[in-house]
Coordinates of C-alpha atoms and ligand atoms in Angstrom, one line a residue:
M1 CA 6.7 -5.7 21.4
I2 CA 6.7 -3.0 18.7
G3 CA 7.1 0.6 19.9
V4 CA 4.3 3.1 20.1
G5 CA 4.1 6.3 18.1
N6 CA 4.1 6.8 14.4
V7 CA 5.4 4.2 12.1
V8 CA 5.7 6.6 9.3
E9 CA 5.8 10.5 9.0
L10 CA 5.7 12.4 5.8
R11 CA 7.1 15.9 6.3
G12 CA 6.6 18.3 3.5
V13 CA 7.1 15.7 0.9
T14 CA 7.3 16.8 -2.7
K15 CA 8.1 14.8 -5.8
K16 CA 8.8 16.3 -9.2
F17 CA 9.4 14.4 -12.4
P18 CA 11.4 15.8 -15.3
V19 CA 9.2 16.5 -18.3
R20 CA 10.5 15.5 -21.8
S21 CA 10.3 18.4 -24.2
A22 CA 11.7 19.5 -27.5
P23 CA 15.4 19.8 -27.7
F24 CA 16.8 23.2 -26.4
R25 CA 13.5 24.0 -24.8
K26 CA 13.5 24.1 -21.0
A27 CA 10.5 22.4 -19.5
E28 CA 9.4 22.9 -16.0
P29 CA 9.4 19.6 -14.0
F30 CA 5.9 18.1 -13.3
T31 CA 5.0 18.1 -9.6
A32 CA 3.3 14.8 -8.9
V33 CA 3.1 15.2 -5.0
S34 CA 3.3 18.7 -3.4
D35 CA 4.1 19.3 0.2
A36 CA 2.5 16.2 1.6
T37 CA 2.5 16.1 5.4
F38 CA 0.8 13.3 7.5
S39 CA 1.6 10.6 9.9
L40 CA 0.6 7.0 10.3
P41 CA 0.2 5.9 13.9
R42 CA 1.3 2.4 14.7
G43 CA -1.4 -0.3 14.3
K44 CA -3.7 2.0 12.4
T45 CA -4.8 2.5 8.9
V46 CA -4.4 5.7 7.1
A47 CA -5.9 6.1 3.7
V48 CA -5.0 8.4 0.8
V49 CA -7.9 8.8 -1.6
G50 CA -8.3 10.8 -4.8
E51 CA -8.9 10.7 -8.5
S52 CA -6.6 9.0 -10.9
G53 CA -3.4 11.0 -11.4
S54 CA -3.7 12.8 -8.1
G55 CA -0.4 11.5 -6.8
K56 CA -1.4 8.6 -4.6
S57 CA 0.9 5.9 -6.1
T58 CA 3.8 8.4 -6.1
T59 CA 3.1 8.9 -2.4
A60 CA 3.0 5.1 -1.8
R61 CA 6.2 4.6 -3.7
M62 CA 8.0 7.1 -1.7
V63 CA 6.9 5.4 1.5
L64 CA 8.2 2.2 0.1
K65 CA 11.5 3.9 -1.0
L66 CA 10.9 3.0 -4.6
E67 CA 11.1 6.8 -5.3
D68 CA 13.0 9.4 -3.4
P69 CA 11.4 12.8 -2.6
T70 CA 12.6 15.8 -4.4
R71 CA 11.9 17.8 -1.2
G72 CA 10.9 16.9 2.4
Q73 CA 11.3 13.7 4.3
V74 CA 9.8 10.3 4.7
V75 CA 10.5 9.2 8.3
F76 CA 10.1 5.5 9.2
D77 CA 10.3 4.5 12.8
G78 CA 11.9 7.9 13.5
V79 CA 14.6 7.5 10.8
D80 CA 14.7 9.6 7.5
L81 CA 14.7 7.0 4.7
A82 CA 17.3 9.3 2.9
T83 CA 19.9 8.4 5.6
L84 CA 19.6 4.6 5.4
D85 CA 22.8 2.7 4.5
R86 CA 22.7 -0.6 2.6
R87 CA 22.2 -2.8 5.5
E88 CA 19.5 -0.6 7.0
L89 CA 17.7 -0.5 3.6
F90 CA 17.8 -4.3 3.5
E91 CA 16.2 -4.3 7.0
F92 CA 13.7 -1.6 5.9
R93 CA 12.7 -3.9 2.9
R94 CA 11.8 -6.6 5.6
R95 CA 9.8 -4.3 7.7
V96 CA 7.7 -2.6 5.0
Q97 CA 5.9 -4.6 2.4
P98 CA 3.7 -3.6 -0.6
V99 CA 0.5 -5.1 -2.0
F100 CA -0.5 -3.7 -5.4
Q101 CA -3.7 -3.8 -7.4
N102 CA -2.6 -6.5 -9.8
P103 CA -1.3 -9.6 -8.0
Y104 CA 0.3 -10.7 -11.3
G105 CA 2.9 -7.9 -10.6
S106 CA 4.1 -9.6 -7.4
L107 CA 3.3 -13.2 -8.3
D108 CA 5.4 -14.9 -10.9
A109 CA 3.0 -16.7 -13.2
R110 CA 5.5 -19.6 -13.4
Y111 CA 5.9 -20.1 -9.7
T112 CA 3.6 -22.0 -7.5
V113 CA 1.7 -20.2 -4.8
G114 CA 4.0 -21.9 -2.2
R115 CA 7.2 -20.7 -4.0
S116 CA 5.9 -17.2 -4.4
I117 CA 5.1 -16.9 -0.6
A118 CA 8.4 -18.6 0.5
E119 CA 10.5 -16.3 -1.9
P120 CA 11.0 -13.3 0.5
L121 CA 12.1 -15.8 3.2
Q122 CA 14.7 -17.2 0.8
L123 CA 15.8 -13.7 -0.3
H124 CA 16.3 -12.8 3.4
R125 CA 17.9 -16.2 4.2
I126 CA 15.3 -16.9 7.0
G127 CA 15.0 -20.5 8.1
T128 CA 15.5 -23.8 6.4
R129 CA 13.6 -25.4 3.6
A130 CA 11.5 -27.2 6.2
T131 CA 10.8 -24.2 8.4
Q132 CA 10.0 -22.2 5.3
D133 CA 7.4 -24.7 4.1
A134 CA 5.9 -24.7 7.6
R135 CA 5.8 -20.9 7.4
V136 CA 4.1 -21.0 4.0
N137 CA 1.3 -23.2 5.4
E138 CA 1.0 -20.9 8.5
L139 CA 0.6 -17.9 6.2
L140 CA -1.9 -19.6 3.9
D141 CA -3.9 -20.4 7.0
Q142 CA -3.7 -16.7 8.2
V143 CA -5.2 -15.6 4.9
A144 CA -7.9 -18.2 5.1
L145 CA -6.7 -20.2 2.1
P146 CA -6.3 -24.1 2.1
T147 CA -2.7 -25.2 2.4
A148 CA -3.4 -27.5 -0.7
L149 CA -3.1 -24.3 -2.8
A150 CA 0.6 -24.1 -2.1
S151 CA 1.1 -26.4 -5.2
R152 CA -1.1 -24.4 -7.5
L153 CA -0.2 -21.7 -10.1
P154 CA -1.6 -18.2 -10.0
H155 CA -3.8 -18.7 -13.1
E156 CA -5.6 -21.6 -11.3
L157 CA -6.9 -19.2 -8.6
S158 CA -9.7 -16.7 -8.4
G159 CA -8.9 -12.9 -8.3
G160 CA -9.8 -12.9 -4.5
Q161 CA -7.5 -16.0 -3.9
R162 CA -4.6 -14.4 -5.8
Q163 CA -4.9 -11.2 -3.7
R164 CA -4.9 -13.4 -0.6
V165 CA -1.7 -15.0 -1.8
A166 CA -0.2 -11.5 -2.4
I167 CA -1.1 -10.6 1.2
A168 CA 0.4 -13.9 2.5
R169 CA 3.6 -13.1 0.7
A170 CA 3.6 -9.6 2.0
L171 CA 3.3 -11.0 5.5
A172 CA 6.0 -13.6 5.2
L173 CA 8.7 -11.4 6.7
S174 CA 6.5 -10.3 9.6
P175 CA 6.4 -6.6 8.4
E176 CA 5.2 -3.7 10.6
L177 CA 3.9 -1.6 7.7
V178 CA 2.0 -2.7 4.7
V179 CA 1.4 -0.3 1.9
L180 CA -1.7 -1.3 -0.1
D181 CA -2.0 0.5 -3.5
E182 CA -5.5 -0.1 -4.9
A183 CA -5.2 -3.6 -3.4
V184 CA -8.8 -4.3 -3.8
S185 CA -9.7 -2.2 -6.8
A186 CA -9.7 -5.0 -9.3
L187 CA -12.1 -7.1 -7.3
D188 CA -15.9 -7.2 -7.3
V189 CA -17.6 -5.6 -4.3
I190 CA -18.4 -8.9 -2.4
V191 CA -14.7 -10.1 -2.6
Q192 CA -13.6 -6.6 -1.8
A193 CA -15.5 -6.7 1.5
Q194 CA -14.1 -10.1 2.2
I195 CA -10.5 -9.0 1.7
L196 CA -11.1 -5.8 3.7
E197 CA -12.4 -7.9 6.6
L198 CA -9.3 -10.2 6.3
L199 CA -7.0 -7.1 6.4
A200 CA -8.8 -5.8 9.6
E201 CA -8.5 -9.2 11.2
L202 CA -4.8 -9.4 10.4
Q203 CA -4.3 -5.9 11.8
A204 CA -5.9 -6.8 15.0
E205 CA -3.9 -10.0 15.2
L206 CA -0.5 -8.8 14.2
G207 CA -0.6 -5.1 15.1
L208 CA 0.0 -4.2 11.4
S209 CA -0.1 -0.6 10.3
Y210 CA -1.6 0.1 6.8
L211 CA -1.1 2.8 4.3
F212 CA -4.1 2.2 2.2
I213 CA -4.3 3.9 -1.2
S214 CA -7.6 3.9 -3.2
H215 CA -9.5 6.0 -5.6
D216 CA -12.7 4.6 -4.0
L217 CA -14.0 6.5 -0.9
A218 CA -16.5 3.7 -0.3
V219 CA -13.7 1.2 0.2
V220 CA -11.8 3.7 2.3
R221 CA -14.6 4.2 4.7
M222 CA -14.7 0.5 5.5
I223 CA -11.0 0.2 6.5
S224 CA -9.4 3.4 7.6
H225 CA -9.0 5.3 10.8
E226 CA -8.0 8.5 9.1
V227 CA -8.4 9.8 5.5
H228 CA -6.3 12.2 3.4
V229 CA -7.9 13.4 0.2
M230 CA -5.5 14.2 -2.6
Q231 CA -6.0 16.4 -5.6
H232 CA -3.4 17.4 -8.1
G233 CA -0.7 16.1 -5.7
R234 CA -1.9 18.1 -2.7
I235 CA -3.7 16.9 0.4
V236 CA -6.8 19.1 0.3
E237 CA -8.8 17.6 3.1
S238 CA -8.1 15.3 6.1
G239 CA -10.3 13.7 8.8
T240 CA -12.0 10.6 10.0
P241 CA -13.9 8.5 7.6
D242 CA -17.1 9.7 9.2
T243 CA -16.3 13.5 9.0
I244 CA -15.2 13.1 5.4
F245 CA -18.4 11.3 4.5
D246 CA -20.8 13.3 6.7
Q247 CA -19.2 16.9 6.4
P248 CA -17.0 17.1 3.3
Q249 CA -15.5 20.5 3.3
Q250 CA -14.2 20.5 -0.4
E251 CA -16.3 20.4 -3.6
Y252 CA -13.7 17.9 -4.9
T253 CA -14.4 15.5 -1.9
R254 CA -18.2 15.9 -2.5
A255 CA -17.5 14.9 -6.2
L256 CA -15.7 11.8 -5.0
L257 CA -18.6 10.9 -2.7
A258 CA -21.0 11.4 -5.6
A259 CA -19.0 9.1 -7.8
I260 CA -19.7 6.1 -5.4
P261 CA -22.1 3.7 -7.0
G262 CA -25.5 4.0 -5.3
S263 CA -24.6 7.2 -3.5
E264 CA -27.6 9.1 -4.7
I265 CA -29.9 6.4 -3.2
A266 CA -27.9 5.9 0.1
R267 CA -27.7 9.6 0.9
Ligands
LIG301 N1 7.9 8.1 -13.2 C1 7.1 9.2 -13.5 N2 7.6 10.0 -14.5 C2 6.7 11.1 -14.9 N3 5.5 11.3 -14.4 C3 5.0 10.5 -13.5 C4 5.7 9.3 -13.1 N4 5.0 8.7 -12.2 C5 3.8 9.3 -12.1 N5 3.8 10.4 -12.9 C6 2.8 11.4 -13.0 O1 2.4 11.9 -11.7 C7 1.1 12.0 -11.6 C8 0.5 11.2 -10.4 O2 0.7 9.9 -10.7 P1 0.3 8.8 -9.6 O3 1.0 9.0 -8.4 O4 0.5 7.4 -10.2 O5 -1.3 9.0 -9.4 P2 -2.5 8.2 -8.9 O6 -1.8 6.9 -8.3 O7 -3.2 8.9 -7.9 O8 -3.3 7.8 -10.1 C9 0.4 11.6 -12.9 O9 0.2 12.7 -13.7 C10 1.5 10.7 -13.5 O10 1.4 10.7 -15.0
LIG302 MG1 -2.2 4.9 -8.6

């Protein structure tokens, strides 16, 4: 049984990137994320939403420890990620998994679906060839894909099927936290809804926690328990999806709501 409490906490997290400039000129670094503080309760979905360039992916990458904060701490299961040694980092990489927008990023075009899903098990030396194959079938089943797809290549699949494979691969090592960065953004609305439903089912079944990153408030409303609205690297508004939708406090949030297709009819 996994412990209660927060799976992740961001404490005053800031990320600055150096800015290239003309020789001998001093350029101020660019602040992509500024003083972000929020927590993700175990088994819940916390969304970060905002326009393109607002710092969402940089936030996701710091939670995945693909980037380190310039200031502040990312705390996973009570431990500051900055303090992890090699062995702990390897274990962290099992417990936290990403799903990105473009499954071609995580699925090698030359690998069969089965090989892509089994790869994390091989990297972490979990099981034998036979138990890995059985696990691949189990994972395909969990994401509601026929096990016959194991021998196919990514280009033979639809966009929705590919994203299901990316989710199956992310689940292979039984992670606690899945970081989804625009994971349904490339899909049409019908397929989006199917994937969101699958994610909700998997959460209920496996007790997963999700950090759900999207520019699309309509999608965020369907999946999240709590929403943080990001603008220019800052969290400018936080709340439940219903309060964000029904009582947006910021002009910026109202603009994001107005950008939802059909919003002028629905509201
Ligand atoms: N490695 C990097 N080096 C320099 N600037 C970066 C880097 N990564 C992101 N940025 C900048 O930080 C800002 C936020 O980017 P990002 O986190 O990708 O936003 P979002 O995911 O919300 O679109 C953007 O202006 C982007 O150009
Ligand atoms: Mg992004």
